[in-house]
Amino acid sequence: MEFDRQLRDSLGQSLARRVRHALRVTQAGLLYERLGTAFWPLFSLLVFVVGLALLGVQEALPPSGLWVAGGLVAVLALLSVIYAIRHLRLPYAAEAMARVDADLPGRPLQALSDTPLIGAGNDASEALWAAHRKRMAERLRGVHAIAPMLRLSSADPFALRLIALTTLGMGLVFGSFEKAGSLRDLGGSGQEIAVGPTWEGWVRPPAYAGKPTLYLGDLDPEFEVPKGSGVTLRFYGADGTLTLRETVSGDDDMTLHDFIIRQAGEIEIDGPTGRLWDVALQPDQPPVAELVGEMTRAPSGEARQEFRLSDDFGVARAELTITRDPEAVEKRYGFALPPEPREAITLPVMLPQTGDRTEIEGLIAENLAEHPFAGLPVRLSLTAWDAAGQESAATLGESILPTRRFFDPLAAAIVDQRRELLWNRDNAARTAQVLRAVSVNPTEMFDEMTTYFRLRETIGQIEGRAGRLTDEQLDSIAANLWEIALELEDGQLKEALARLHRAQERLSQAMRDGATPEEIEQLMQELREATRDYMQQLAEQQGDENDGTDMPDQGQQDGQEITQDQLQQLMDRIQELMEQGRMAEAQQLMDMLAEMLENMRVTKGEGQGGQGQQGMQGLQDMLRDQQQLNDDTFSDLQDRFGENSQQGQTQRPGQQPGQQEGPSGDAETNPGEDGTRPGEAPNGQSLSERQQALRDQLQRQRGSIPGGQGGGDDSVGGSLERADRAMEEAEDALREGDLNGALGRQAEAMEALREGMRRLGEQQAQSQQNEDGQQGEAGGQSGSDAARRDPLGRKPGDAGRFGSDDELYQGEDVYRRAEELLDEIRRRSGEQQRQAEERDYLNRLLDQY
């Protein structure tokens, strides 16, 4: 009371109330600490027992075990109470005041309760003391209650309290309050519960449903589960006390306590603790399969068919079946005979190994150019199955099964006769006669006599059988005819390329030997002729509309168009340098010319199609550069944290490893061995400057792409607009030194570029279809197979897809290898010692794949 009066006199009514409130709350916190320290054993014991009761441990113990367990719990509870009584010490007000006062500067509460020992009656001393008390009172304006600090680690070194809380949590999640309610006194009723009658049951939905196991005792009287769910029941007690009745499995044997739910019905447990459930089947629709567009052909003859699959729980497998359509074949020549029976072609559809399978879009690609059905009308049937075994309605389509095109007349005739022979082997005599007729003049038809002799030998094999050819002989003859046709088709191109190489080698040798101007003129003329012949053959091979009689107007090498005039100018410059004696420079141009011709791909068409192809190539190059910039950004991020861990230095945001603050506050870096700073390209550009250059390139590129300047989100322009925004944000993040944020924006830019390329490819395909008007030909094939490579060294796919439709990994271990890669990524992402940015990068990989 005296202290309260002094507080009121010194502090005033309001501040005195705040001090008293802080002291009371602090004293209550001290009481909580003392109670927790004293009663934690008893609390842990009670929590542990409740958790075991929820889990139903008492039901697994015999009556004697329950008595022993109950006695042990009672003894431990008594010891815990004794421990609490011995260690409980109630807090006093002085202890609360000391804890509050220790948190204030100068201990003002202690100072206000003190009295001076000397100076009583002295005006100066009393004035000094009053000033001191006033200063201490001012310090009390920041008074507040001190939170309790319950620390039990020293009193509970084995963490028994945490074990008890974990047991309670397991009981709440996996246990049941009904099990806890079965724990009675350990008298007669306890013995009845321990021995029965009681039961347990679980419902296990099928794996494809993705749902957890359900405890039957916790389910409502009416519930629904997917078809194929398993039920397991366990009865405890005397035999016959509890009985089972169910109508969901369709089985008449009621003694089976493990069964499968195959139909809607009831499950009833008859007995003292029995229950009744009305079970309904959760709807499971059959999958839906759809063929998207017409079957198309790659330049190599590969057949490609887009598809779309969907299912409410996920597609388990799918396959495309190709059957011959004899009724659609014109009955003339060798096809006038009825066809021999042949098995249909079954192509399994490759589905994603991870991720969602409810909606799948993809491409079936298979090279069937050598199959007996190739070049003939076929029927297509796409079928899908879900994990429950339900089959989709077959999606039907019709097409001409794509095959390789042959532009050499003799090769095309051989392939036609091969097709007729595979249609019906009774055409053997006619096939031999036609092949002899088309090869009657070998000196004009064959460039190499070995190919002629091989064809004659194959004709002899056909004529050598008086009766029908066996299956083995037919397959061998068909394989020989196909190889002969390939030799005839590709032989001229190979010869032209070899002649071109010989001309280049002779000219290079002339540079080294110091040839005369006359010799140089002769060798250059030979090089020009060889170049013209090579491009002529290349045009015949790759141009579906080029008849090979005219010189191609232009070629394409590494995404850049090269005209005939430019090639002529380059060769003229080589001749001029040689005549001036500047052989080193001439040799450099020769090497450049050789590389250009080696990678040459002939193109055709101008206007919008040409612009679209140039735009596609520009986007591919830009995507590759953006990927390289993303890799460099991630490397800089790793280097930054690597130096931080080694040097123990704290860097400001945006400062690269090895940087120092310059006079202007900008980060300065020490050049490396190649003269570049970390985060810079060899030309001295920083990461942000490289990102800005890519953005400027994208803005220029959009002007030359049809539809690249505007449109909705689903258009080419919308995708490129998103890429532009992402690049701008990445540039800003790089300038601020936020490498982690820049990585995310760069990933968004790459995804938007891929989407824009896909949209542009679809636009080109539609435009080409409108121009050609030919069924089964996709317009996107005209330029999408250019000899470009992505950052992984793969060819770009059809219709603007950046990637590859080639089979990059084959064999029986393909799925095992994919699983190993995913497991390694998961393992690394779970290692806490790795940098947070690296773990985020690995997690993004897992989210994508």
Coordinates of C-alpha atoms in Angstrom, one line a residue, residues 384-778:
A384 CA -8.1 -44.8 -74.9
W385 CA -8.5 -46.7 -71.6
D386 CA -8.7 -45.5 -68.0
A387 CA -7.3 -47.3 -64.9
A388 CA -10.7 -48.8 -64.3
G389 CA -10.5 -50.6 -67.7
Q390 CA -13.2 -48.5 -69.3
E391 CA -12.7 -48.0 -73.0
S392 CA -13.4 -44.9 -75.0
A393 CA -15.5 -44.9 -78.1
A394 CA -13.1 -45.3 -81.0
T395 CA -12.4 -42.1 -82.9
L396 CA -12.3 -42.9 -86.6
G397 CA -10.5 -41.1 -89.5
E398 CA -9.3 -41.7 -93.0
S399 CA -6.1 -40.7 -94.6
I400 CA -3.4 -41.7 -97.1
L401 CA -0.6 -43.3 -95.0
P402 CA 2.4 -41.0 -95.7
T403 CA 5.5 -42.4 -97.3
R404 CA 8.8 -40.9 -98.6
R405 CA 8.6 -39.0 -101.9
F406 CA 10.9 -40.1 -104.7
F407 CA 11.7 -37.6 -107.4
D408 CA 14.0 -39.8 -109.4
P409 CA 11.6 -41.5 -112.0
L410 CA 13.3 -44.9 -111.8
A411 CA 13.3 -44.9 -108.0
A412 CA 9.6 -43.9 -108.0
A413 CA 8.7 -46.7 -110.4
I414 CA 10.6 -49.3 -108.3
V415 CA 8.7 -48.1 -105.2
D416 CA 5.4 -48.4 -107.0
Q417 CA 6.1 -51.9 -108.1
R418 CA 7.2 -52.8 -104.6
R419 CA 3.9 -51.6 -103.3
E420 CA 2.0 -53.7 -105.8
L421 CA 4.0 -56.8 -104.9
L422 CA 3.3 -56.3 -101.2
W423 CA -0.4 -55.8 -102.1
N424 CA -0.6 -59.3 -103.5
R425 CA 2.4 -61.6 -104.2
D426 CA 0.6 -62.9 -107.3
N427 CA 1.8 -59.6 -108.9
A428 CA 5.4 -61.1 -108.9
A429 CA 5.4 -61.8 -112.7
R430 CA 4.0 -58.4 -113.6
T431 CA 6.4 -56.7 -111.2
A432 CA 9.5 -58.4 -112.7
Q433 CA 8.3 -57.5 -116.2
V434 CA 7.8 -53.8 -115.4
L435 CA 11.1 -53.6 -113.6
R436 CA 12.9 -55.1 -116.6
A437 CA 11.1 -52.7 -118.9
V438 CA 12.1 -49.5 -116.9
S439 CA 15.7 -50.7 -116.6
V440 CA 16.2 -51.8 -120.2
N441 CA 18.8 -49.1 -120.9
P442 CA 21.1 -49.1 -117.9
T443 CA 23.6 -46.6 -119.3
E444 CA 21.0 -43.8 -119.2
M445 CA 19.1 -44.8 -116.1
F446 CA 21.9 -45.7 -113.7
D447 CA 24.9 -43.7 -112.6
E448 CA 26.5 -46.7 -111.0
M449 CA 26.4 -50.1 -112.6
T450 CA 26.5 -51.8 -109.1
T451 CA 23.0 -50.5 -108.5
Y452 CA 21.8 -51.9 -111.9
F453 CA 23.3 -55.4 -111.2
R454 CA 21.7 -55.4 -107.8
L455 CA 18.3 -54.6 -109.4
R456 CA 18.8 -57.4 -111.9
E457 CA 19.6 -59.8 -109.2
T458 CA 16.4 -58.9 -107.3
I459 CA 14.4 -59.3 -110.5
G460 CA 15.9 -62.8 -110.9
Q461 CA 14.9 -63.7 -107.4
I462 CA 11.3 -62.7 -108.3
E463 CA 11.3 -64.7 -111.5
G464 CA 13.1 -67.6 -109.9
R465 CA 10.1 -68.8 -108.1
A466 CA 7.7 -70.7 -110.3
G467 CA 5.1 -70.7 -107.5
R468 CA 4.2 -68.2 -104.9
L469 CA 6.9 -66.3 -102.9
T470 CA 7.2 -67.3 -99.2
D471 CA 6.9 -64.6 -96.6
E472 CA 10.6 -64.5 -95.9
Q473 CA 11.4 -64.2 -99.6
L474 CA 8.8 -61.4 -100.0
D475 CA 10.2 -59.4 -97.1
S476 CA 13.7 -59.8 -98.4
I477 CA 12.8 -58.7 -101.9
A478 CA 10.8 -55.7 -100.6
A479 CA 13.8 -54.6 -98.5
N480 CA 16.2 -54.9 -101.5
L481 CA 13.8 -52.8 -103.7
W482 CA 13.6 -50.1 -101.1
E483 CA 17.3 -49.9 -100.7
I484 CA 17.8 -49.7 -104.5
A485 CA 15.3 -46.9 -104.7
L486 CA 17.1 -45.0 -102.0
E487 CA 20.4 -45.4 -103.8
L488 CA 18.9 -44.1 -107.0
E489 CA 17.2 -41.1 -105.2
D490 CA 20.2 -40.0 -103.1
G491 CA 23.0 -41.0 -105.4
Q492 CA 22.9 -37.9 -107.6
L493 CA 22.9 -35.6 -104.5
K494 CA 25.8 -37.5 -103.0
E495 CA 27.7 -37.3 -106.3
A496 CA 27.1 -33.6 -106.6
L497 CA 28.3 -33.1 -103.0
A498 CA 31.4 -35.2 -103.6
R499 CA 32.2 -33.2 -106.8
L500 CA 31.7 -29.9 -104.8
H501 CA 34.2 -31.2 -102.2
R502 CA 36.7 -32.2 -104.9
A503 CA 36.5 -28.7 -106.5
Q504 CA 37.0 -27.0 -103.1
E505 CA 40.0 -29.2 -102.3
R506 CA 41.6 -28.6 -105.7
L507 CA 41.1 -24.9 -105.3
S508 CA 42.6 -24.9 -101.7
Q509 CA 45.6 -26.9 -103.0
A510 CA 46.1 -24.3 -105.8
M511 CA 46.2 -21.6 -103.1
R512 CA 48.9 -23.4 -101.3
D513 CA 50.9 -24.2 -104.5
G514 CA 50.7 -20.7 -106.0
A515 CA 48.7 -21.4 -109.1
T516 CA 48.8 -19.1 -112.2
P517 CA 45.8 -16.8 -113.0
E518 CA 44.8 -19.2 -115.8
E519 CA 44.7 -22.2 -113.5
I520 CA 42.8 -20.1 -110.9
E521 CA 40.2 -19.2 -113.6
Q522 CA 39.8 -22.8 -114.6
L523 CA 39.4 -24.0 -111.0
M524 CA 36.9 -21.3 -110.1
Q525 CA 34.8 -22.2 -113.1
E526 CA 34.9 -25.8 -112.0
L527 CA 33.8 -24.7 -108.4
R528 CA 30.9 -22.6 -109.9
E529 CA 29.6 -25.6 -111.9
A530 CA 29.9 -28.0 -109.0
T531 CA 28.0 -25.5 -106.7
R532 CA 25.3 -25.0 -109.3
D533 CA 24.9 -28.8 -109.7
Y534 CA 24.8 -29.3 -106.0
M535 CA 22.1 -26.7 -105.5
Q536 CA 20.2 -28.1 -108.4
Q537 CA 20.1 -31.6 -106.9
L538 CA 19.3 -30.2 -103.4
A539 CA 16.3 -28.3 -104.9
E540 CA 15.0 -31.5 -106.5
Q541 CA 15.3 -33.4 -103.3
Q542 CA 13.6 -30.8 -101.0
G543 CA 11.2 -28.9 -103.3
D544 CA 7.9 -30.6 -103.8
E545 CA 6.9 -28.1 -106.5
N546 CA 10.4 -27.7 -108.0
D547 CA 10.9 -29.8 -111.1
G548 CA 14.6 -29.5 -111.0
T549 CA 15.0 -27.7 -114.3
D550 CA 15.5 -24.2 -113.0
M551 CA 18.2 -22.9 -110.8
P552 CA 16.8 -22.3 -107.3
D553 CA 16.4 -18.6 -106.5
Q554 CA 17.7 -18.8 -102.9
G555 CA 18.8 -21.0 -100.2
Q556 CA 18.8 -20.9 -96.4
Q557 CA 21.8 -21.5 -94.2
D558 CA 21.6 -21.1 -90.4
G559 CA 18.4 -19.1 -90.6
Q560 CA 19.8 -16.5 -93.2
E561 CA 18.7 -16.4 -96.8
I562 CA 21.5 -16.7 -99.4
T563 CA 20.7 -15.8 -103.0
Q564 CA 22.5 -17.1 -106.0
D565 CA 23.9 -13.6 -106.7
Q566 CA 25.4 -13.5 -103.2
L567 CA 27.1 -16.9 -103.8
Q568 CA 28.5 -15.6 -107.1
Q569 CA 29.8 -12.4 -105.5
L570 CA 31.5 -14.5 -102.8
M571 CA 33.2 -16.7 -105.4
D572 CA 34.3 -13.6 -107.4
R573 CA 35.8 -12.2 -104.3
I574 CA 37.7 -15.4 -103.7
Q575 CA 39.1 -15.3 -107.3
E576 CA 40.1 -11.7 -106.9
L577 CA 42.0 -12.3 -103.7
M578 CA 43.8 -15.3 -105.2
E579 CA 44.9 -13.2 -108.2
Q580 CA 46.2 -10.6 -105.8
G581 CA 48.2 -13.2 -103.9
R582 CA 46.2 -12.7 -100.7
M583 CA 45.9 -16.5 -100.2
A584 CA 45.2 -16.4 -96.4
E585 CA 42.1 -14.2 -96.9
A586 CA 41.0 -16.3 -99.9
Q587 CA 41.3 -19.4 -97.8
Q588 CA 39.1 -17.9 -95.0
L589 CA 36.4 -17.1 -97.6
M590 CA 36.7 -20.6 -99.0
D591 CA 36.1 -22.1 -95.6
M592 CA 33.1 -19.9 -95.2
L593 CA 31.7 -20.9 -98.6
A594 CA 32.2 -24.6 -97.8
E595 CA 30.3 -24.3 -94.5
M596 CA 27.5 -22.3 -96.2
L597 CA 27.1 -24.9 -98.9
E598 CA 27.3 -27.8 -96.4
N599 CA 24.5 -26.4 -94.3
M600 CA 22.4 -25.2 -97.3
R601 CA 18.7 -25.8 -97.3
V602 CA 16.7 -24.7 -100.4
T603 CA 13.6 -22.6 -99.7
K604 CA 10.7 -21.6 -101.9
G605 CA 8.0 -18.9 -101.9
E606 CA 7.9 -15.3 -100.9
G607 CA 5.5 -12.9 -99.4
Q608 CA 3.8 -13.8 -96.1
G609 CA 5.0 -17.3 -96.0
G610 CA 8.6 -16.2 -96.4
Q611 CA 8.1 -13.5 -93.8
G612 CA 6.6 -16.0 -91.4
Q613 CA 9.5 -18.4 -91.9
Q614 CA 12.0 -15.7 -91.3
G615 CA 10.1 -14.7 -88.2
M616 CA 10.1 -18.3 -87.0
Q617 CA 13.8 -18.5 -87.4
G618 CA 14.4 -15.2 -85.7
L619 CA 12.2 -16.4 -82.7
Q620 CA 14.2 -19.6 -82.5
D621 CA 17.5 -17.7 -82.4
M622 CA 16.1 -15.3 -79.8
L623 CA 14.9 -18.2 -77.7
R624 CA 18.3 -19.7 -77.8
D625 CA 20.0 -16.4 -76.8
Q626 CA 17.5 -16.0 -74.0
Q627 CA 18.2 -19.5 -72.7
Q628 CA 21.9 -18.7 -72.7
L629 CA 21.3 -15.5 -70.8
N630 CA 19.2 -17.4 -68.3
D631 CA 22.0 -19.9 -67.8
D632 CA 24.6 -17.1 -67.3
T633 CA 22.3 -15.4 -64.8
F634 CA 22.0 -18.6 -62.8
S635 CA 25.8 -19.2 -62.9
D636 CA 26.3 -15.7 -61.6
L637 CA 23.9 -16.4 -58.8
Q638 CA 25.7 -19.5 -57.8
D639 CA 29.1 -17.7 -58.0
R640 CA 27.8 -15.0 -55.7
F641 CA 26.7 -17.3 -53.0
G642 CA 29.8 -19.5 -53.5
E643 CA 32.0 -16.5 -52.7
N644 CA 29.8 -15.4 -49.8
S645 CA 30.2 -18.8 -48.2
Q646 CA 34.0 -18.8 -48.7
Q647 CA 34.8 -15.3 -47.7
G648 CA 32.1 -14.7 -45.1
Q649 CA 31.4 -11.3 -46.6
T650 CA 28.1 -9.5 -46.8
Q651 CA 27.4 -8.1 -50.2
R652 CA 24.8 -5.5 -51.0
P653 CA 21.9 -6.6 -53.3
G654 CA 23.0 -6.7 -57.0
Q655 CA 26.7 -6.8 -56.2
Q656 CA 28.5 -9.6 -58.1
P657 CA 31.2 -11.7 -56.4
G658 CA 34.5 -9.8 -56.5
Q659 CA 32.9 -6.4 -56.8
Q660 CA 33.9 -3.3 -54.9
E661 CA 32.0 -0.1 -54.4
G662 CA 33.2 2.6 -56.7
P663 CA 33.2 6.2 -56.0
S664 CA 29.7 6.6 -57.5
G665 CA 28.2 3.7 -55.5
D666 CA 28.0 1.5 -58.5
A667 CA 29.4 -2.0 -58.3
E668 CA 32.8 -2.4 -60.0
T669 CA 34.3 -5.7 -60.9
N670 CA 37.7 -7.1 -61.6
P671 CA 38.1 -8.4 -65.1
G672 CA 38.7 -12.1 -65.5
E673 CA 41.3 -13.8 -67.6
D674 CA 39.5 -13.1 -70.8
G675 CA 39.1 -9.5 -69.9
T676 CA 35.4 -9.8 -69.0
R677 CA 33.7 -9.1 -65.7
P678 CA 31.4 -11.6 -64.0
G679 CA 27.9 -11.4 -65.6
E680 CA 29.3 -9.9 -68.8
A681 CA 29.5 -11.3 -72.3
P682 CA 32.9 -11.4 -74.0
N683 CA 31.9 -8.2 -75.8
G684 CA 31.7 -6.4 -72.5
Q685 CA 27.9 -6.3 -72.2
S686 CA 26.5 -6.8 -68.7
L687 CA 23.5 -9.1 -68.1
S688 CA 21.1 -6.2 -68.0
E689 CA 22.5 -4.8 -71.3
R690 CA 22.2 -8.3 -72.9
Q691 CA 18.6 -8.5 -71.8
Q692 CA 17.9 -5.0 -73.1
A693 CA 19.5 -6.0 -76.5
L694 CA 17.2 -9.1 -76.7
R695 CA 14.2 -7.0 -75.9
D696 CA 15.1 -4.5 -78.7
Q697 CA 15.6 -7.4 -81.1
L698 CA 12.2 -8.8 -80.2
Q699 CA 10.5 -5.4 -80.9
R700 CA 12.2 -5.2 -84.3
Q701 CA 11.3 -8.8 -85.0
R702 CA 7.6 -8.3 -84.3
G703 CA 7.4 -5.8 -87.1
S704 CA 8.3 -8.5 -89.7
I705 CA 6.1 -11.2 -88.3
P706 CA 2.5 -11.4 -89.7
G707 CA 0.2 -10.6 -86.8
G708 CA 3.1 -9.9 -84.4
Q709 CA 2.1 -6.4 -83.4
G710 CA -1.3 -7.0 -81.9
G711 CA -4.1 -9.3 -81.2
G712 CA -5.7 -11.2 -78.3
D713 CA -3.9 -13.3 -75.7
D714 CA -4.3 -16.4 -77.9
S715 CA -2.6 -14.8 -80.9
V716 CA 1.0 -14.5 -82.0
G717 CA 1.0 -10.8 -81.0
G718 CA -0.4 -11.5 -77.6
S719 CA 2.3 -14.1 -76.8
L720 CA 5.1 -11.8 -78.0
E721 CA 3.7 -8.9 -76.0
R722 CA 3.9 -11.1 -72.8
A723 CA 7.5 -12.0 -73.8
D724 CA 8.3 -8.3 -74.1
R725 CA 6.9 -7.5 -70.7
A726 CA 8.7 -10.3 -69.1
M727 CA 12.0 -9.2 -70.7
E728 CA 11.5 -5.7 -69.4
E729 CA 10.9 -6.9 -65.9
A730 CA 13.9 -9.2 -66.1
E731 CA 16.0 -6.2 -67.3
D732 CA 14.9 -4.1 -64.3
A733 CA 15.6 -7.0 -61.9
L734 CA 19.1 -7.4 -63.3
R735 CA 19.8 -3.7 -63.0
E736 CA 18.7 -3.8 -59.3
G737 CA 20.9 -6.9 -58.7
D738 CA 17.9 -9.2 -58.1
L739 CA 19.2 -12.3 -59.9
N740 CA 16.6 -14.6 -58.4
G741 CA 13.7 -12.4 -59.6
A742 CA 15.4 -12.1 -63.0
L743 CA 15.5 -15.8 -63.4
G744 CA 11.7 -16.1 -62.9
R745 CA 11.0 -13.3 -65.4
Q746 CA 13.4 -14.9 -67.9
A747 CA 11.6 -18.2 -67.6
E748 CA 8.3 -16.4 -68.3
A749 CA 9.9 -14.7 -71.4
M750 CA 11.1 -18.1 -72.7
E751 CA 7.7 -19.7 -72.2
A752 CA 5.9 -16.8 -74.0
L753 CA 8.4 -17.1 -76.9
R754 CA 7.6 -20.8 -77.2
E755 CA 3.9 -20.0 -77.2
G756 CA 4.4 -17.4 -79.9
M757 CA 6.4 -19.8 -82.1
R758 CA 3.6 -22.4 -81.7
R759 CA 1.0 -19.8 -82.7
L760 CA 3.1 -18.7 -85.6
G761 CA 3.5 -22.3 -86.8
E762 CA -0.2 -22.9 -86.7
Q763 CA -0.7 -19.6 -88.6
Q764 CA 1.8 -20.8 -91.3
A765 CA 0.2 -24.2 -91.5
Q766 CA -3.3 -22.7 -92.1
S767 CA -1.9 -20.3 -94.7
Q768 CA -0.1 -23.1 -96.5
Q769 CA -3.2 -25.3 -96.5
N770 CA -5.3 -22.5 -98.0
E771 CA -2.7 -22.0 -100.7
D772 CA -2.1 -25.7 -101.6
G773 CA -5.6 -27.0 -101.1
Q774 CA -4.1 -30.5 -100.9
Q775 CA -5.5 -33.0 -98.4
G776 CA -3.1 -34.5 -95.9
E777 CA -0.3 -31.9 -96.3
A778 CA 0.4 -29.5 -93.4

